[in-house]
């Protein structure tokens, strides 16, 4: 939508396009009916040139098929299905007359389409209104069944909503870059929740009047009861860098759970109160009116249940982060020990963190039902002679562990060589170099 085009003009063009599509669908239906009559005449054989009529029939059918493909590819499916035979319409009505089947069918629709179904007829309106499942799907009723986090706006991390243009919600495991750098990862079962309307410029002018059903929608499930309000004009202190972090301007609360209507009313209230805010920077002022081009956002925390999939994912990421930090710490300690030993011309054992990492990978990797077993013979080569030094049997992880246990020095494998640790199977001629000699791997 171009910036100079108003929302009403855009909606008018959108409706005009749909009306033109409906006319094209009617033309297609008339053409199809006429071709059916021609086909009946051909089959009757009452003094009509069959060959010529059949040729015209083939041509007309081809044109109808092309029009059909065009309509399917260019129009919305919901508009195309408006053209259906009377028999199919009757069969569909018989299905819709069963409340259980109607509820099941409606539950497969996205939220925006489900909202439109309120206006189909009284039967559909009553079916949606009386169904607890559909009401929860529309976020019009608090979810007390599983209590898992969800949002009506396309999942836990999304952009602007199709239900309400210019509105979006997000959920984070921890603080985002846009939030304070002093805040740490949220502890326990909490996640960070963010909701905001788009900028109040002409391009994304937010609606001040929305439908009653959309106003009653919870912004997330389980419903959050309190959020902090942030305004762009008062969010940062641009003069004193020591206080350069998020500062909430107000809070919005609802004991039953915050809805879109609550956030919209608070947004309009805060924009009017800070229309000429003294804290706003020059680049935030409108060149013509002098008003602050402000943005309002809402942030808070949501407490999740123990079995919530999002909480499980959060814990897995936290555990991975802790393991990574621990390994980095051990590596730094090993590097310091290695440098100290090098200065004293001493040798130290390899860093155990590398071995523990390989062991953890072997434990996390699903065990195969039938792991291949190999035999490796290691020959010690020195001064033109070779002697059998070690013979091992077992799976690849076992063989690699055995090699580590029998060698007191750190392995050094050249980049152009492959070791038993990395190779999919032992390769004859693989060289392993230690501080004493070079070992050649052979076997099957």
XYZ file of C-alpha atoms in Angstrom:
444
model
C 0.000 0.000 0.000
C 1.637 3.298 -1.075
C 2.089 5.940 1.639
C -0.187 8.503 -0.042
C -3.121 6.082 -0.273
C -5.604 6.242 2.617
C -6.994 3.153 4.298
C -10.540 3.811 3.021
C -9.281 4.097 -0.569
C -7.339 0.873 -0.225
C -10.397 -0.953 1.146
C -12.570 0.405 -1.676
C -10.170 -0.960 -4.302
C -9.971 -4.277 -2.489
C -13.782 -4.589 -2.481
C -13.941 -3.617 -6.161
C -11.484 -6.367 -7.026
C -13.597 -8.925 -5.180
C -16.756 -7.744 -6.971
C -15.047 -8.103 -10.351
C -13.943 -11.576 -9.428
C -17.510 -12.560 -8.514
C -18.716 -11.364 -11.931
C -16.050 -13.477 -13.629
C -17.171 -16.494 -11.623
C -20.765 -15.976 -12.804
C -19.602 -15.787 -16.428
C -17.784 -19.035 -15.941
C -20.903 -20.655 -14.484
C -23.032 -19.486 -17.458
C -20.468 -20.781 -19.936
C -20.369 -24.120 -18.204
C -24.168 -24.410 -18.269
C -24.349 -23.520 -21.989
C -21.745 -26.113 -22.835
C -23.783 -28.684 -20.963
C -26.823 -27.908 -23.128
C -24.738 -28.169 -26.293
C -23.519 -31.540 -25.182
C -27.087 -32.754 -24.725
C -27.984 -31.596 -28.263
C -25.031 -33.449 -29.718
C -26.002 -36.624 -27.963
C -29.638 -36.368 -29.125
C -28.692 -36.288 -32.856
C -31.782 -34.299 -34.043
C -30.556 -33.059 -37.429
C -27.522 -31.253 -36.114
C -24.103 -31.553 -37.687
C -22.352 -33.554 -35.061
C -18.765 -32.982 -36.201
C -19.027 -29.191 -36.344
C -20.850 -29.022 -33.055
C -18.342 -31.305 -31.413
C -15.467 -29.122 -32.651
C -17.144 -26.037 -31.209
C -17.778 -27.930 -28.017
C -14.111 -28.892 -27.673
C -13.075 -25.294 -28.222
C -15.560 -23.971 -25.687
C -14.535 -26.567 -23.136
C -10.888 -25.595 -23.555
C -11.757 -21.944 -22.994
C -13.767 -22.805 -19.911
C -10.896 -24.884 -18.549
C -8.507 -21.984 -19.058
C -10.877 -19.601 -17.309
C -11.225 -22.088 -14.481
C -7.445 -22.275 -14.012
C -7.221 -18.474 -14.093
C -9.864 -18.106 -11.413
C -8.236 -20.690 -9.186
C -4.815 -19.058 -9.412
C -5.781 -15.396 -9.108
C -8.704 -15.361 -6.706
C -9.105 -16.225 -3.072
C -10.359 -19.802 -2.513
C -13.215 -18.561 -0.335
C -14.568 -16.558 -3.299
C -14.154 -19.382 -5.800
C -16.131 -21.809 -3.650
C -19.155 -19.480 -3.770
C -19.893 -21.023 -7.156
C -21.079 -24.550 -6.410
C -23.879 -26.780 -7.749
C -27.185 -26.975 -5.920
C -26.608 -30.635 -5.076
C -23.251 -29.882 -3.459
C -24.824 -27.001 -1.576
C -27.446 -29.304 -0.140
C -24.883 -31.907 0.900
C -22.782 -29.242 2.605
C -25.797 -27.980 4.516
C -26.510 -31.498 5.776
C -22.972 -31.609 7.182
C -23.290 -28.151 8.751
C -26.557 -29.155 10.413
C -24.562 -31.479 12.692
C -23.179 -29.215 15.458
C -20.196 -31.464 16.198
C -19.063 -31.546 12.552
C -19.604 -27.811 12.132
C -17.473 -27.090 15.202
C -14.745 -29.431 13.943
C -14.687 -27.733 10.524
C -14.621 -24.229 11.989
C -11.790 -25.136 14.353
C -9.507 -25.660 11.314
C -9.915 -22.047 10.165
C -7.444 -19.265 10.999
C -8.582 -16.625 13.451
C -9.401 -13.987 10.839
C -11.605 -16.366 8.820
C -13.259 -17.639 11.994
C -14.205 -14.090 12.939
C -15.852 -13.618 9.538
C -17.923 -16.768 10.092
C -19.897 -14.908 12.763
C -21.689 -13.106 9.910
C -22.616 -16.154 7.804
C -25.963 -16.876 9.447
C -27.522 -17.347 12.868
C -26.649 -21.045 12.946
C -22.919 -20.403 12.537
C -23.020 -17.445 14.923
C -24.624 -19.591 17.617
C -22.202 -22.470 16.958
C -19.160 -20.242 17.486
C -20.689 -18.407 20.428
C -21.643 -21.603 22.281
C -18.412 -23.534 21.625
C -15.843 -23.277 24.420
C -13.096 -24.579 22.111
C -13.779 -21.979 19.419
C -13.988 -19.218 22.015
C -10.576 -20.237 23.348
C -9.231 -20.366 19.784
C -10.403 -16.772 19.331
C -8.879 -15.822 22.705
C -12.305 -14.726 23.910
C -12.197 -17.186 26.819
C -9.325 -17.877 29.193
C -7.654 -21.228 28.551
C -7.943 -23.285 31.753
C -7.287 -26.711 30.205
C -3.562 -27.094 29.516
C -2.563 -23.508 30.267
C 0.225 -23.543 27.682
C 1.385 -20.239 26.269
C -0.182 -19.193 22.996
C -1.239 -16.032 21.233
C -3.985 -15.369 18.741
C -1.488 -13.424 16.653
C 0.260 -16.174 14.667
C 2.236 -17.906 17.400
C 4.677 -16.868 20.071
C 6.923 -14.723 17.835
C 5.146 -12.822 15.086
C 4.911 -9.603 13.199
C 1.860 -7.468 12.696
C -1.503 -9.148 13.023
C -3.962 -9.962 10.266
C -6.788 -9.710 12.798
C -5.934 -6.159 13.809
C -3.675 -4.288 11.336
C -0.811 -2.501 13.014
C -0.725 -4.653 16.134
C 1.786 -7.332 17.036
C 2.899 -9.452 19.972
C 6.145 -11.222 20.801
C 7.431 -13.536 23.498
C 11.095 -13.959 24.379
C 13.023 -16.380 26.526
C 15.124 -13.504 27.814
C 15.549 -9.792 27.300
C 15.807 -8.518 23.755
C 18.390 -6.019 22.514
C 15.684 -3.362 22.509
C 15.281 -3.781 26.270
C 17.595 -2.751 29.061
C 21.109 -4.127 28.867
C 21.085 -4.377 32.670
C 18.327 -6.992 32.746
C 19.427 -10.603 32.836
C 17.740 -13.750 31.562
C 14.379 -14.140 33.255
C 14.534 -16.778 36.002
C 12.315 -19.766 36.663
C 9.144 -20.226 34.650
C 8.905 -16.653 33.367
C 9.179 -15.372 29.813
C 9.200 -11.827 28.532
C 6.064 -10.717 26.679
C 5.917 -7.710 24.382
C 2.937 -6.114 22.610
C 2.816 -2.931 20.576
C 0.846 -0.964 18.037
C 2.643 0.284 14.962
C 3.811 3.834 14.448
C 1.110 6.493 14.296
C 2.278 7.787 10.927
C -0.143 7.989 8.001
C 1.273 4.784 6.560
C 0.392 2.679 9.616
C -2.389 4.735 11.160
C -3.772 2.532 13.920
C -7.559 2.235 14.228
C -9.136 3.966 17.219
C -12.396 2.058 16.763
C -12.416 -1.730 16.525
C -15.118 -4.352 16.813
C -16.413 -5.430 20.190
C -15.205 -9.017 19.724
C -11.672 -7.970 18.859
C -11.652 -5.620 21.852
C -12.470 -8.559 24.145
C -9.649 -10.778 22.823
C -6.960 -11.652 25.343
C -3.544 -10.642 24.086
C -2.134 -14.039 25.084
C -2.935 -17.278 26.901
C -2.687 -17.658 29.848
C -3.968 -14.066 30.192
C -1.440 -11.579 31.537
C -2.888 -9.160 34.103
C -0.328 -6.346 34.135
C 2.066 -4.792 31.615
C 4.471 -1.883 31.763
C 3.903 0.959 29.288
C 6.864 2.469 27.415
C 6.783 5.631 25.301
C 9.526 6.362 22.819
C 9.753 9.998 23.910
C 10.389 9.122 27.589
C 11.952 5.698 27.207
C 15.594 6.860 27.254
C 17.523 9.685 28.841
C 19.566 10.938 25.887
C 21.473 13.501 27.977
C 22.838 11.341 30.789
C 24.279 8.117 29.406
C 24.408 6.584 32.882
C 20.612 6.388 32.752
C 20.417 5.237 29.144
C 18.006 2.365 29.712
C 14.302 1.626 29.462
C 12.065 3.575 31.811
C 8.361 2.694 31.966
C 5.925 5.598 31.866
C 2.899 3.811 33.350
C 1.240 0.427 33.854
C -1.973 -1.076 32.542
C -3.833 -3.716 34.562
C -6.900 -5.940 34.333
C -7.657 -8.543 37.004
C -9.417 -10.769 34.461
C -6.633 -10.519 31.893
C -5.531 -7.764 29.539
C -7.365 -7.519 26.235
C -6.679 -5.730 22.972
C -9.231 -3.102 23.983
C -7.314 -2.359 27.186
C -4.089 -1.824 25.266
C -5.756 0.254 22.572
C -7.419 2.571 25.102
C -4.149 2.984 27.007
C -2.275 3.678 23.769
C -4.680 6.452 22.751
C -4.541 7.900 26.273
C -0.726 7.965 26.400
C -0.378 9.399 22.884
C -2.724 12.263 23.732
C -0.927 12.935 27.038
C 2.521 13.038 25.375
C 1.537 14.785 22.151
C 3.890 17.679 23.001
C 6.224 15.869 25.405
C 9.164 17.991 26.594
C 11.445 14.929 26.750
C 11.166 14.230 23.027
C 14.225 14.759 20.860
C 14.152 17.045 17.830
C 14.197 14.189 15.329
C 10.962 12.847 16.866
C 8.948 16.019 16.119
C 6.691 16.420 13.110
C 7.983 19.131 10.771
C 4.535 20.638 10.144
C 2.549 20.260 13.379
C 5.341 19.960 15.944
C 3.657 16.929 17.496
C 5.742 14.036 18.756
C 5.817 11.048 16.412
C 5.532 8.626 19.280
C 5.357 4.873 19.707
C 3.824 2.995 22.613
C 4.833 -0.520 23.608
C 3.850 -2.845 26.434
C 6.095 -5.322 28.225
C 5.671 -7.759 31.061
C 6.277 -11.336 32.155
C 4.191 -14.481 31.789
C 4.528 -17.436 34.168
C 4.435 -20.786 32.346
C 3.481 -24.238 33.566
C 6.136 -26.886 34.095
C 5.094 -28.903 31.024
C 4.751 -25.928 28.673
C 6.668 -26.672 25.426
C 8.027 -23.143 25.390
C 9.398 -23.541 28.931
C 11.004 -26.859 28.000
C 12.710 -25.190 25.036
C 13.811 -22.325 27.273
C 15.422 -24.733 29.750
C 17.182 -26.650 26.995
C 18.695 -23.430 25.670
C 19.707 -22.342 29.164
C 21.398 -25.715 29.812
C 23.246 -25.495 26.496
C 24.357 -21.966 27.346
C 25.658 -23.066 30.774
C 27.586 -25.968 29.232
C 29.124 -23.648 26.671
C 30.193 -21.155 29.341
C 31.687 -23.938 31.477
C 33.651 -25.335 28.540
C 34.965 -21.874 27.655
C 36.081 -21.404 31.252
C 37.915 -24.742 31.285
C 39.544 -24.006 27.936
C 40.826 -20.662 29.204
C 42.241 -22.347 32.306
C 43.910 -25.013 30.174
C 45.463 -22.403 27.890
C 46.977 -20.640 30.898
C 48.369 -23.930 32.229
C 49.712 -24.820 28.788
C 51.495 -21.485 28.426
C 52.974 -21.786 31.917
C 54.210 -25.323 31.178
C 55.710 -24.165 27.876
C 57.697 -21.457 29.625
C 58.991 -24.047 32.128
C 59.617 -26.553 29.302
C 57.260 -29.094 30.837
C 54.525 -31.281 29.371
C 50.939 -31.485 30.570
C 48.121 -33.887 29.742
C 45.531 -32.859 27.132
C 42.622 -30.751 28.288
C 39.997 -33.143 29.637
C 37.171 -30.905 28.446
C 37.704 -32.160 24.882
C 37.368 -35.757 26.014
C 34.293 -34.959 28.133
C 32.742 -33.217 25.115
C 33.205 -36.314 22.957
C 31.788 -38.494 25.729
C 28.730 -36.255 26.034
C 28.151 -36.375 22.301
C 28.313 -40.159 22.394
C 25.777 -40.235 25.234
C 23.376 -37.804 23.550
C 23.567 -39.569 20.185
C 20.922 -42.329 19.897
C 22.580 -45.707 20.067
C 22.320 -47.808 16.947
C 20.804 -51.250 17.275
C 23.770 -52.868 15.524
C 26.972 -50.853 15.808
C 29.774 -52.009 13.559
C 32.851 -53.315 15.328
C 36.368 -52.833 14.010
C 39.862 -54.010 14.768
C 42.740 -51.548 14.783
C 46.414 -52.427 14.922
C 48.859 -49.613 15.660
C 52.488 -49.947 14.552
C 55.257 -47.861 16.036
C 57.598 -46.572 13.325
C 61.057 -45.352 14.173
C 64.403 -45.342 12.356
C 63.278 -47.597 9.519
C 61.700 -50.349 11.615
C 58.126 -50.961 12.779
C 56.757 -52.937 15.693
C 53.223 -53.814 16.773
C 52.483 -51.495 19.666
C 48.741 -51.847 20.318
C 45.778 -53.914 19.050
C 42.229 -52.827 19.881
C 38.758 -54.158 19.011
C 35.351 -52.492 19.357
C 33.164 -49.705 17.997
C 34.626 -46.426 16.780
C 33.961 -44.489 20.044
C 35.424 -47.370 22.051
C 38.497 -47.505 19.825
C 39.083 -43.789 20.090
C 38.687 -43.930 23.876
C 41.159 -46.796 24.002
C 43.702 -44.839 22.005
C 43.385 -41.909 24.394
C 43.752 -44.158 27.450
C 46.955 -45.811 26.156
C 48.689 -42.604 25.128
C 50.020 -40.109 27.647
C 50.715 -37.388 25.097
C 48.387 -35.084 23.222
C 47.337 -36.346 19.783
C 48.259 -34.207 16.813
C 46.469 -35.132 13.571
C 47.453 -33.160 10.445
C 44.639 -31.426 8.550
C 45.090 -33.661 5.523
C 44.845 -36.821 7.627
C 41.869 -38.549 9.219
C 41.769 -40.070 12.676
C 39.541 -42.686 14.231
C 37.696 -39.873 15.977
C 36.449 -38.270 12.763
C 36.554 -41.005 10.142
C 33.288 -42.838 9.330
C 35.378 -46.021 9.383
C 39.091 -46.628 10.102
C 41.241 -45.921 7.056
C 44.385 -47.891 6.406
C 47.416 -45.681 6.602
C 45.959 -43.089 8.958
C 48.803 -41.472 10.868
C 48.614 -40.366 14.502
C 51.597 -38.353 15.661
C 52.521 -38.050 19.337
C 55.523 -36.614 21.093
C 57.466 -39.892 20.771
C 56.656 -41.435 17.405
C 54.166 -41.736 14.526
C 51.552 -44.501 14.659
C 49.907 -45.917 11.532
C 46.357 -47.311 11.790
C 45.535 -50.456 9.849
C 42.626 -52.873 10.004
C 39.153 -53.534 8.601
